[in-house]
mmCIF file of C-alpha atoms and ligand atoms in Angstrom:
data_model
loop_
_atom_site.group_PDB
_atom_site.id
_atom_site.type_symbol
_atom_site.label_atom_id
_atom_site.label_comp_id
_atom_site.label_asym_id
_atom_site.label_seq_id
_atom_site.Cartn_x
_atom_site.Cartn_y
_atom_site.Cartn_z
ATOM 1 C CA MET A 1 0.000 0.000 0.000
ATOM 2 C CA THR A 2 1.300 3.492 -0.845
ATOM 3 C CA THR A 3 -0.020 6.876 0.106
ATOM 4 C CA LEU A 4 -1.162 9.809 -2.006
ATOM 5 C CA ASN A 5 1.334 12.585 -2.618
ATOM 6 C CA HIS A 6 -0.960 14.962 -0.751
ATOM 7 C CA SER A 7 -2.681 14.219 2.522
ATOM 8 C CA PRO A 8 -5.928 12.460 1.645
ATOM 9 C CA HIS A 9 -9.105 14.527 1.576
ATOM 10 C CA ILE A 10 -12.054 12.654 2.972
ATOM 11 C CA LEU A 11 -15.651 13.817 3.094
ATOM 12 C CA LEU A 12 -17.823 12.442 5.888
ATOM 13 C CA ILE A 13 -21.527 12.599 5.182
ATOM 14 C CA TYR A 14 -23.868 12.042 8.109
ATOM 15 C CA THR A 15 -27.389 10.990 7.157
ATOM 16 C CA GLY A 16 -28.534 9.910 10.625
ATOM 17 C CA GLY A 17 -28.712 6.737 12.670
ATOM 18 C CA THR A 18 -27.337 5.525 15.961
ATOM 19 C CA ILE A 19 -23.701 6.294 15.211
ATOM 20 C CA GLY A 20 -24.267 10.062 15.480
ATOM 21 C CA MET A 21 -25.979 9.951 18.846
ATOM 22 C CA ILE A 22 -24.940 10.626 22.403
ATOM 23 C CA GLU A 23 -26.683 10.110 25.694
ATOM 24 C CA ASN A 24 -28.262 13.197 27.175
ATOM 25 C CA PRO A 25 -26.501 13.355 30.590
ATOM 26 C CA ILE A 26 -29.674 14.535 32.296
ATOM 27 C CA THR A 27 -32.430 12.419 30.738
ATOM 28 C CA GLY A 28 -30.326 9.467 29.567
ATOM 29 C CA ALA A 29 -32.168 9.579 26.202
ATOM 30 C CA LEU A 30 -30.286 9.150 22.923
ATOM 31 C CA GLU A 31 -30.094 12.329 20.901
ATOM 32 C CA ASN A 32 -28.358 13.393 17.686
ATOM 33 C CA PHE A 33 -25.321 15.485 18.485
ATOM 34 C CA GLU A 34 -24.376 18.586 16.499
ATOM 35 C CA PHE A 35 -22.468 16.873 13.736
ATOM 36 C CA SER A 36 -20.184 19.807 12.984
ATOM 37 C CA GLN A 37 -18.745 19.018 16.435
ATOM 38 C CA PHE A 38 -17.965 15.410 15.569
ATOM 39 C CA LYS A 39 -14.215 15.818 16.093
ATOM 40 C CA LYS A 40 -14.949 16.550 19.756
ATOM 41 C CA TYR A 41 -16.592 13.149 20.160
ATOM 42 C CA VAL A 42 -13.970 11.283 18.153
ATOM 43 C CA PRO A 43 -10.686 12.912 19.193
ATOM 44 C CA GLU A 44 -8.871 9.891 17.714
ATOM 45 C CA LEU A 45 -9.426 11.487 14.290
ATOM 46 C CA GLN A 46 -6.551 13.860 15.067
ATOM 47 C CA GLY A 47 -4.288 10.831 14.780
ATOM 48 C CA PHE A 48 -4.865 10.686 11.015
ATOM 49 C CA ASN A 49 -2.800 12.838 8.783
ATOM 50 C CA PHE A 50 -5.910 13.439 6.650
ATOM 51 C CA ASP A 51 -8.036 16.462 5.806
ATOM 52 C CA ILE A 52 -11.473 15.419 6.941
ATOM 53 C CA ASP A 53 -14.515 17.545 6.238
ATOM 54 C CA ALA A 54 -17.980 16.695 7.403
ATOM 55 C CA LEU A 55 -21.446 17.548 6.351
ATOM 56 C CA SER A 56 -24.751 16.376 7.614
ATOM 57 C CA PHE A 57 -28.347 16.119 6.450
ATOM 58 C CA ASP A 58 -30.111 19.213 7.830
ATOM 59 C CA LEU A 59 -32.487 16.857 9.588
ATOM 60 C CA PRO A 60 -30.690 13.558 10.217
ATOM 61 C CA ILE A 61 -33.038 10.605 9.736
ATOM 62 C CA ASP A 62 -33.487 7.229 11.289
ATOM 63 C CA SER A 63 -32.718 5.008 8.315
ATOM 64 C CA SER A 64 -36.148 3.387 8.611
ATOM 65 C CA ASP A 65 -37.359 6.669 7.085
ATOM 66 C CA MET A 66 -35.035 6.244 4.107
ATOM 67 C CA GLU A 67 -36.608 7.086 0.728
ATOM 68 C CA PRO A 68 -35.348 7.078 -2.876
ATOM 69 C CA ARG A 69 -35.304 10.903 -2.792
ATOM 70 C CA TYR A 70 -32.588 10.708 -0.104
ATOM 71 C CA TRP A 71 -30.533 8.395 -2.331
ATOM 72 C CA VAL A 72 -30.797 11.076 -4.998
ATOM 73 C CA LYS A 73 -29.685 13.655 -2.432
ATOM 74 C CA ILE A 74 -26.670 11.539 -1.426
ATOM 75 C CA ALA A 75 -25.739 10.938 -5.079
ATOM 76 C CA HIS A 76 -25.863 14.718 -5.638
ATOM 77 C CA ILE A 77 -23.655 15.378 -2.608
ATOM 78 C CA ILE A 78 -21.074 12.866 -3.839
ATOM 79 C CA SER A 79 -21.110 14.098 -7.433
ATOM 80 C CA ASP A 80 -20.971 17.780 -6.389
ATOM 81 C CA HIS A 81 -17.875 17.066 -4.268
ATOM 82 C CA TYR A 82 -16.398 14.311 -6.422
ATOM 83 C CA GLN A 83 -13.403 16.267 -7.738
ATOM 84 C CA ASN A 84 -12.414 17.680 -4.339
ATOM 85 C CA TYR A 85 -12.125 14.502 -2.300
ATOM 86 C CA ASP A 86 -10.206 11.242 -2.493
ATOM 87 C CA GLY A 87 -12.887 9.257 -0.735
ATOM 88 C CA PHE A 88 -16.284 9.461 0.927
ATOM 89 C CA VAL A 89 -17.535 7.961 4.170
ATOM 90 C CA LEU A 90 -21.279 7.851 4.587
ATOM 91 C CA LEU A 91 -22.636 7.496 8.108
ATOM 92 C CA HIS A 92 -26.020 5.839 8.015
ATOM 93 C CA GLY A 93 -28.412 3.931 10.254
ATOM 94 C CA THR A 94 -28.002 0.205 9.931
ATOM 95 C CA ASP A 95 -31.645 -0.699 9.291
ATOM 96 C CA THR A 96 -31.709 0.217 5.600
ATOM 97 C CA MET A 97 -27.990 0.596 4.996
ATOM 98 C CA ALA A 98 -27.917 -2.333 2.556
ATOM 99 C CA TYR A 99 -30.645 -0.709 0.433
ATOM 100 C CA THR A 100 -28.770 2.587 0.278
ATOM 101 C CA ALA A 101 -25.501 0.838 -0.570
ATOM 102 C CA SER A 102 -27.214 -1.112 -3.350
ATOM 103 C CA ALA A 103 -28.992 1.920 -4.785
ATOM 104 C CA LEU A 104 -25.810 4.012 -4.831
ATOM 105 C CA SER A 105 -23.860 1.218 -6.514
ATOM 106 C CA PHE A 106 -26.174 1.573 -9.534
ATOM 107 C CA MET A 107 -26.527 5.351 -9.376
ATOM 108 C CA LEU A 108 -22.775 6.093 -9.245
ATOM 109 C CA GLN A 109 -21.660 4.632 -12.565
ATOM 110 C CA ASN A 110 -17.911 4.304 -13.245
ATOM 111 C CA LEU A 111 -17.159 5.268 -9.677
ATOM 112 C CA GLY A 112 -13.430 5.812 -9.342
ATOM 113 C CA LYS A 113 -13.294 6.695 -5.640
ATOM 114 C CA PRO A 114 -14.286 4.845 -2.476
ATOM 115 C CA VAL A 115 -17.736 5.379 -0.984
ATOM 116 C CA ILE A 116 -17.622 3.547 2.341
ATOM 117 C CA ILE A 117 -20.858 3.302 4.286
ATOM 118 C CA THR A 118 -20.823 2.576 7.980
ATOM 119 C CA GLY A 119 -22.809 3.032 11.166
ATOM 120 C CA SER A 120 -22.974 1.390 14.544
ATOM 121 C CA GLN A 121 -25.107 -0.646 16.869
ATOM 122 C CA LEU A 122 -24.211 1.523 19.872
ATOM 123 C CA PRO A 123 -24.077 5.336 19.734
ATOM 124 C CA ILE A 124 -20.668 6.935 19.392
ATOM 125 C CA GLY A 125 -21.156 8.620 22.763
ATOM 126 C CA ARG A 126 -21.387 5.276 24.607
ATOM 127 C CA LEU A 127 -18.324 3.799 26.268
ATOM 128 C CA ARG A 128 -18.589 0.422 24.536
ATOM 129 C CA THR A 129 -19.501 1.892 21.147
ATOM 130 C CA ASP A 130 -18.631 0.022 17.975
ATOM 131 C CA GLY A 131 -19.038 3.342 16.144
ATOM 132 C CA LYS A 132 -15.540 4.670 16.638
ATOM 133 C CA GLU A 133 -13.817 1.632 15.254
ATOM 134 C CA ASN A 134 -16.216 1.453 12.321
ATOM 135 C CA LEU A 135 -15.728 5.138 11.567
ATOM 136 C CA LEU A 136 -11.937 5.167 11.939
ATOM 137 C CA THR A 137 -11.406 2.054 9.825
ATOM 138 C CA SER A 138 -13.828 3.308 7.158
ATOM 139 C CA ILE A 139 -11.855 6.537 6.902
ATOM 140 C CA GLU A 140 -8.618 4.593 6.588
ATOM 141 C CA ILE A 141 -10.116 2.454 3.814
ATOM 142 C CA ALA A 142 -11.495 5.514 2.005
ATOM 143 C CA ALA A 143 -7.989 6.991 1.985
ATOM 144 C CA ALA A 144 -6.090 3.822 1.046
ATOM 145 C CA THR A 145 -4.293 3.493 -2.279
ATOM 146 C CA ASP A 146 -2.804 0.492 -4.063
ATOM 147 C CA SER A 147 0.788 -0.031 -5.225
ATOM 148 C CA ARG A 148 0.047 2.088 -8.316
ATOM 149 C CA GLY A 149 -1.284 4.985 -6.269
ATOM 150 C CA ARG A 150 -4.901 4.358 -7.299
ATOM 151 C CA PRO A 151 -7.746 4.352 -4.765
ATOM 152 C CA MET A 152 -7.691 0.884 -3.242
ATOM 153 C CA VAL A 153 -11.453 0.345 -3.263
ATOM 154 C CA PRO A 154 -13.276 2.472 -5.853
ATOM 155 C CA GLU A 155 -16.615 0.894 -4.979
ATOM 156 C CA VAL A 156 -19.684 1.515 -2.838
ATOM 157 C CA CYS A 157 -19.005 -0.691 0.184
ATOM 158 C CA ILE A 158 -20.287 -1.336 3.665
ATOM 159 C CA PHE A 159 -17.701 -1.581 6.405
ATOM 160 C CA PHE A 160 -18.943 -3.110 9.637
ATOM 161 C CA GLU A 161 -17.117 -4.701 12.580
ATOM 162 C CA ASN A 162 -14.143 -6.065 10.734
ATOM 163 C CA ARG A 163 -15.345 -6.706 7.199
ATOM 164 C CA LEU A 164 -15.439 -4.589 4.098
ATOM 165 C CA MET A 165 -18.207 -5.850 1.837
ATOM 166 C CA ARG A 166 -19.459 -4.854 -1.600
ATOM 167 C CA GLY A 167 -22.511 -2.746 -0.799
ATOM 168 C CA ASN A 168 -24.882 -4.433 -3.231
ATOM 169 C CA ARG A 169 -24.019 -7.886 -1.858
ATOM 170 C CA THR A 170 -24.750 -7.036 1.749
ATOM 171 C CA THR A 171 -27.687 -7.715 4.059
ATOM 172 C CA LYS A 172 -28.367 -6.767 7.674
ATOM 173 C CA ILE A 173 -28.610 -10.025 9.597
ATOM 174 C CA ASN A 174 -28.264 -9.084 13.243
ATOM 175 C CA ALA A 175 -30.245 -6.606 15.332
ATOM 176 C CA GLU A 176 -28.117 -7.195 18.424
ATOM 177 C CA GLY A 177 -24.490 -8.143 17.705
ATOM 178 C CA PHE A 178 -21.777 -5.861 16.395
ATOM 179 C CA ASN A 179 -21.358 -8.124 13.374
ATOM 180 C CA ALA A 180 -24.572 -6.848 11.841
ATOM 181 C CA PHE A 181 -23.936 -7.394 8.121
ATOM 182 C CA ARG A 182 -23.058 -10.286 5.859
ATOM 183 C CA SER A 183 -22.245 -10.760 2.235
ATOM 184 C CA PHE A 184 -23.316 -14.355 1.708
ATOM 185 C CA ASN A 185 -22.594 -14.747 -1.990
ATOM 186 C CA LEU A 186 -19.353 -12.819 -2.324
ATOM 187 C CA PRO A 187 -16.363 -12.969 0.021
ATOM 188 C CA SER A 188 -15.431 -9.793 1.877
ATOM 189 C CA LEU A 189 -13.293 -7.312 -0.058
ATOM 190 C CA ALA A 190 -11.108 -6.719 2.994
ATOM 191 C CA HIS A 191 -10.696 -7.809 6.605
ATOM 192 C CA ALA A 192 -9.593 -5.443 9.319
ATOM 193 C CA GLY A 193 -7.381 -6.953 11.994
ATOM 194 C CA ILE A 194 -3.967 -5.723 13.012
ATOM 195 C CA HIS A 195 -3.631 -4.857 9.319
ATOM 196 C CA ILE A 196 -6.338 -4.188 6.789
ATOM 197 C CA LYS A 197 -5.992 -7.018 4.292
ATOM 198 C CA TYR A 198 -7.491 -6.257 0.907
ATOM 199 C CA GLU A 199 -8.583 -8.963 -1.508
ATOM 200 C CA GLU A 200 -7.505 -6.990 -4.534
ATOM 201 C CA HIS A 201 -8.616 -9.632 -7.030
ATOM 202 C CA LEU A 202 -12.236 -9.129 -5.878
ATOM 203 C CA ILE A 203 -12.275 -5.343 -6.043
ATOM 204 C CA ARG A 204 -14.011 -3.784 -9.050
ATOM 205 C CA ARG A 205 -12.531 -0.879 -10.972
ATOM 206 C CA PRO A 206 -14.088 1.206 -13.718
ATOM 207 C CA GLU A 207 -12.867 0.516 -17.264
ATOM 208 C CA PRO A 208 -9.744 2.590 -18.015
ATOM 209 C CA GLY A 209 -10.813 6.006 -19.264
ATOM 210 C CA ALA A 210 -14.433 5.572 -18.145
ATOM 211 C CA VAL A 211 -15.851 8.820 -16.808
ATOM 212 C CA PHE A 212 -17.784 8.957 -13.522
ATOM 213 C CA LYS A 213 -21.472 9.340 -14.308
ATOM 214 C CA PRO A 214 -24.033 9.860 -11.555
ATOM 215 C CA HIS A 215 -27.688 8.991 -12.193
ATOM 216 C CA PHE A 216 -30.612 10.522 -10.363
ATOM 217 C CA LEU A 217 -33.703 8.790 -11.742
ATOM 218 C CA LEU A 218 -35.537 6.088 -9.808
ATOM 219 C CA ASP A 219 -39.028 4.607 -10.110
ATOM 220 C CA ASN A 220 -40.508 2.937 -7.052
ATOM 221 C CA ASN A 221 -43.456 1.241 -8.785
ATOM 222 C CA VAL A 222 -42.163 -2.095 -7.568
ATOM 223 C CA MET A 223 -43.218 -4.590 -4.941
ATOM 224 C CA ILE A 224 -42.013 -7.717 -3.167
ATOM 225 C CA LEU A 225 -44.214 -10.782 -2.820
ATOM 226 C CA THR A 226 -42.882 -13.374 -0.391
ATOM 227 C CA LEU A 227 -44.349 -16.814 -1.073
ATOM 228 C CA PHE A 228 -45.383 -19.034 1.832
ATOM 229 C CA PRO A 229 -47.209 -22.348 2.122
ATOM 230 C CA GLY A 230 -50.917 -21.539 2.239
ATOM 231 C CA ILE A 231 -50.748 -18.212 0.392
ATOM 232 C CA ARG A 232 -54.287 -17.331 -0.716
ATOM 233 C CA PRO A 233 -55.416 -16.290 -4.208
ATOM 234 C CA GLU A 234 -56.959 -13.099 -2.764
ATOM 235 C CA VAL A 235 -53.590 -12.043 -1.367
ATOM 236 C CA VAL A 236 -51.883 -12.542 -4.720
ATOM 237 C CA ASP A 237 -54.747 -10.727 -6.487
ATOM 238 C CA ALA A 238 -54.463 -7.747 -4.150
ATOM 239 C CA CYS A 239 -50.716 -7.496 -4.778
ATOM 240 C CA PHE A 240 -50.903 -7.840 -8.533
ATOM 241 C CA ALA A 241 -53.788 -5.337 -8.781
ATOM 242 C CA VAL A 242 -51.676 -2.423 -7.485
ATOM 243 C CA ARG A 243 -52.114 0.474 -9.927
ATOM 244 C CA GLY A 244 -49.006 1.501 -11.832
ATOM 245 C CA LEU A 245 -47.103 -1.617 -10.816
ATOM 246 C CA ARG A 246 -44.119 -2.175 -13.127
ATOM 247 C CA ALA A 247 -42.106 -4.924 -11.434
ATOM 248 C CA VAL A 248 -42.590 -7.644 -8.833
ATOM 249 C CA ILE A 249 -39.865 -9.404 -6.919
ATOM 250 C CA LEU A 250 -41.069 -12.904 -6.218
ATOM 251 C CA LYS A 251 -39.347 -14.286 -3.131
ATOM 252 C CA THR A 252 -39.390 -17.977 -3.904
ATOM 253 C CA PHE A 253 -38.359 -21.132 -2.069
ATOM 254 C CA GLY A 254 -34.929 -22.776 -2.273
ATOM 255 C CA SER A 255 -33.327 -22.587 -5.698
ATOM 256 C CA GLY A 256 -36.188 -20.489 -7.053
ATOM 257 C CA ASN A 257 -39.291 -22.652 -6.731
ATOM 258 C CA ALA A 258 -42.969 -21.726 -6.431
ATOM 259 C CA PRO A 259 -46.231 -23.634 -5.848
ATOM 260 C CA GLN A 260 -47.514 -25.517 -8.878
ATOM 261 C CA LYS A 261 -51.146 -24.597 -8.259
ATOM 262 C CA PRO A 262 -52.789 -23.676 -11.592
ATOM 263 C CA TRP A 263 -54.442 -20.557 -10.115
ATOM 264 C CA PHE A 264 -51.072 -19.204 -9.055
ATOM 265 C CA MET A 265 -49.402 -19.776 -12.409
ATOM 266 C CA ASP A 266 -52.413 -18.339 -14.283
ATOM 267 C CA LYS A 267 -52.239 -15.119 -12.260
ATOM 268 C CA LEU A 268 -48.499 -14.878 -12.793
ATOM 269 C CA ARG A 269 -48.788 -15.375 -16.553
ATOM 270 C CA ALA A 270 -51.522 -12.732 -16.735
ATOM 271 C CA LEU A 271 -49.290 -10.317 -14.828
ATOM 272 C CA ILE A 272 -46.341 -10.904 -17.157
ATOM 273 C CA ASP A 273 -48.654 -10.530 -20.185
ATOM 274 C CA ARG A 274 -49.567 -7.096 -18.793
ATOM 275 C CA GLY A 275 -45.894 -6.156 -19.213
ATOM 276 C CA VAL A 276 -44.985 -6.322 -15.514
ATOM 277 C CA ILE A 277 -41.446 -7.618 -14.954
ATOM 278 C CA VAL A 278 -41.292 -10.475 -12.446
ATOM 279 C CA VAL A 279 -37.904 -11.337 -10.945
ATOM 280 C CA ASN A 280 -37.202 -14.547 -9.067
ATOM 281 C CA VAL A 281 -35.168 -14.115 -5.865
ATOM 282 C CA THR A 282 -34.755 -16.927 -3.373
ATOM 283 C CA GLN A 283 -35.733 -16.622 0.285
ATOM 284 C CA CYS A 284 -32.399 -18.293 1.116
ATOM 285 C CA TYR A 285 -29.535 -15.979 1.969
ATOM 286 C CA LYS A 286 -26.860 -18.113 0.382
ATOM 287 C CA GLY A 287 -26.864 -19.604 -3.088
ATOM 288 C CA SER A 288 -28.478 -18.792 -6.378
ATOM 289 C CA VAL A 289 -31.758 -19.168 -8.220
ATOM 290 C CA GLU A 290 -31.603 -22.067 -10.686
ATOM 291 C CA MET A 291 -34.966 -22.323 -12.351
ATOM 292 C CA HIS A 292 -33.986 -25.399 -14.406
ATOM 293 C CA ARG A 293 -33.417 -27.506 -11.354
ATOM 294 C CA TYR A 294 -36.979 -28.497 -10.386
ATOM 295 C CA GLY A 295 -40.277 -28.525 -12.225
ATOM 296 C CA THR A 296 -41.505 -25.949 -9.701
ATOM 297 C CA GLY A 297 -38.828 -23.532 -10.917
ATOM 298 C CA LEU A 298 -38.972 -24.441 -14.597
ATOM 299 C CA GLN A 299 -42.652 -23.443 -14.801
ATOM 300 C CA LEU A 300 -41.612 -19.913 -13.702
ATOM 301 C CA LEU A 301 -38.925 -19.717 -16.362
ATOM 302 C CA GLN A 302 -41.404 -20.872 -19.004
ATOM 303 C CA ALA A 303 -43.879 -18.221 -17.847
ATOM 304 C CA GLY A 304 -41.259 -15.501 -18.494
ATOM 305 C CA VAL A 305 -40.021 -14.887 -14.950
ATOM 306 C CA VAL A 306 -36.579 -13.222 -14.910
ATOM 307 C CA ASN A 307 -33.713 -14.876 -13.055
ATOM 308 C CA GLY A 308 -32.486 -12.969 -9.996
ATOM 309 C CA TYR A 309 -29.378 -15.221 -9.732
ATOM 310 C CA ASP A 310 -27.664 -14.768 -6.360
ATOM 311 C CA SER A 311 -28.945 -11.215 -5.777
ATOM 312 C CA THR A 312 -29.794 -9.891 -2.407
ATOM 313 C CA MET A 313 -33.347 -8.636 -2.225
ATOM 314 C CA GLU A 314 -32.027 -5.111 -1.528
ATOM 315 C CA SER A 315 -29.942 -5.205 -4.671
ATOM 316 C CA VAL A 316 -32.633 -6.520 -7.000
ATOM 317 C CA LEU A 317 -35.163 -4.009 -5.635
ATOM 318 C CA THR A 318 -32.910 -0.994 -6.143
ATOM 319 C CA LYS A 319 -31.658 -2.244 -9.525
ATOM 320 C CA LEU A 320 -35.257 -2.425 -10.718
ATOM 321 C CA MET A 321 -35.972 1.088 -9.381
ATOM 322 C CA PHE A 322 -32.884 2.311 -11.214
ATOM 323 C CA LEU A 323 -33.650 0.620 -14.545
ATOM 324 C CA LEU A 324 -37.353 1.535 -14.459
ATOM 325 C CA GLY A 325 -36.422 5.107 -13.579
ATOM 326 C CA HIS A 326 -34.479 5.332 -16.822
ATOM 327 C CA ASP A 327 -37.459 4.156 -18.842
ATOM 328 C CA TYR A 328 -35.540 1.629 -20.871
ATOM 329 C CA PRO A 329 -37.716 -0.546 -23.102
ATOM 330 C CA HIS A 330 -39.009 -3.711 -21.471
ATOM 331 C CA ASN A 331 -36.575 -6.025 -23.326
ATOM 332 C CA GLU A 332 -33.632 -3.871 -22.348
ATOM 333 C CA ILE A 333 -34.622 -3.999 -18.675
ATOM 334 C CA VAL A 334 -34.853 -7.786 -18.879
ATOM 335 C CA ARG A 335 -31.446 -7.913 -20.576
ATOM 336 C CA LEU A 336 -29.866 -5.684 -17.940
ATOM 337 C CA MET A 337 -31.454 -7.723 -15.137
ATOM 338 C CA ASN A 338 -29.559 -10.663 -16.639
ATOM 339 C CA THR A 339 -26.326 -8.654 -16.764
ATOM 340 C CA ASP A 340 -23.899 -7.925 -13.967
ATOM 341 C CA ILE A 341 -23.737 -4.113 -14.068
ATOM 342 C CA ALA A 342 -22.236 -3.240 -10.670
ATOM 343 C CA GLY A 343 -20.892 -6.523 -9.312
ATOM 344 C CA GLU A 344 -24.314 -7.395 -7.907
ATOM 345 C CA ILE A 345 -24.828 -10.858 -9.426
ATOM 346 C CA THR A 346 -22.849 -13.884 -10.484
ATOM 347 C CA VAL A 347 -24.234 -14.815 -13.897
HETATM 348 N N1 LIG B 1 -32.958 2.567 13.628
HETATM 349 C C1 LIG B 1 -31.573 2.969 13.434
HETATM 350 C C2 LIG B 1 -31.387 3.336 11.975
HETATM 351 O O1 LIG B 1 -31.291 2.482 11.139
HETATM 352 C C3 LIG B 1 -30.663 1.896 13.847
HETATM 353 C C4 LIG B 1 -29.215 2.201 13.589
HETATM 354 O O2 LIG B 1 -28.802 3.325 13.412
HETATM 355 O O3 LIG B 1 -28.439 1.294 13.533
HETATM 356 O O4 LIG B 1 -31.301 4.470 11.658
#
């Protein structure tokens, strides 16, 4: 690892979430602290020889209130400051962090600089906080360069506990432990121990000469239907009847299987005939959809259901919002769903 010939410039962007909170000494309640004062709460930052600037959402949000318009806002912040910083660290609540990471991975095309998203399970103002370590290591990763002086990880990633993961491969799996995120279908891009060990062969880079291109259009006319034994026709009808619906993520069983009941398949075929895109994503965390494997999957393929491969649900949802937002023709959306565009699937 080498260093830049200037001290790295890092932009911290605080959107909200537990990491930016402290305990009110009088009431004991958790409150957002004034983020411009963050250096006071993390004096360890002085130890870096970096220029670190910070900005915050005017009204920090709990990430459960996350909306596509905030992803657009974050993409604007990054693109407006893109030339002036070597890397970006986004502080975000953990609840919807994987959705934000996935959305940004599609919106920030040809990204040539690190965008490292982190948060914490305990507020930064608590003695046992995991926030400081997550923040400090994320900053170090955002500033790291490879042996050729290029940014080490020019990707949208989530760093949590001790793993750096590709953002669009990540899912929140733990509401209690510090190890809150996993990337089940792609190994971590780096591990932080005494040293930060990067798996350089896994890290994506833009094509040489490709110019960074942010995108700001998203369409949320999508829905997720989780299958379960005993699902009733009325439930499926109600879902498929949503006005303006353009895509459905079908959360199937195992390697991408669904009930063989004729009523179910008839409704699905009618939906696809209406031009709605249906994508098959498995309810299993690990592994991939393989619709050829069982008759119960093959019938979906024959009906025109699109393969979601080994996507996380967060990734397939935000990819659909992104592609629909750009109003590509139907066939082009299907083609791009079958194409790895940001490292999100193994085809
Ligand atoms: N509810 C919080 C949020 O996602 C939890 C956290 O910050 O981790 O914003």
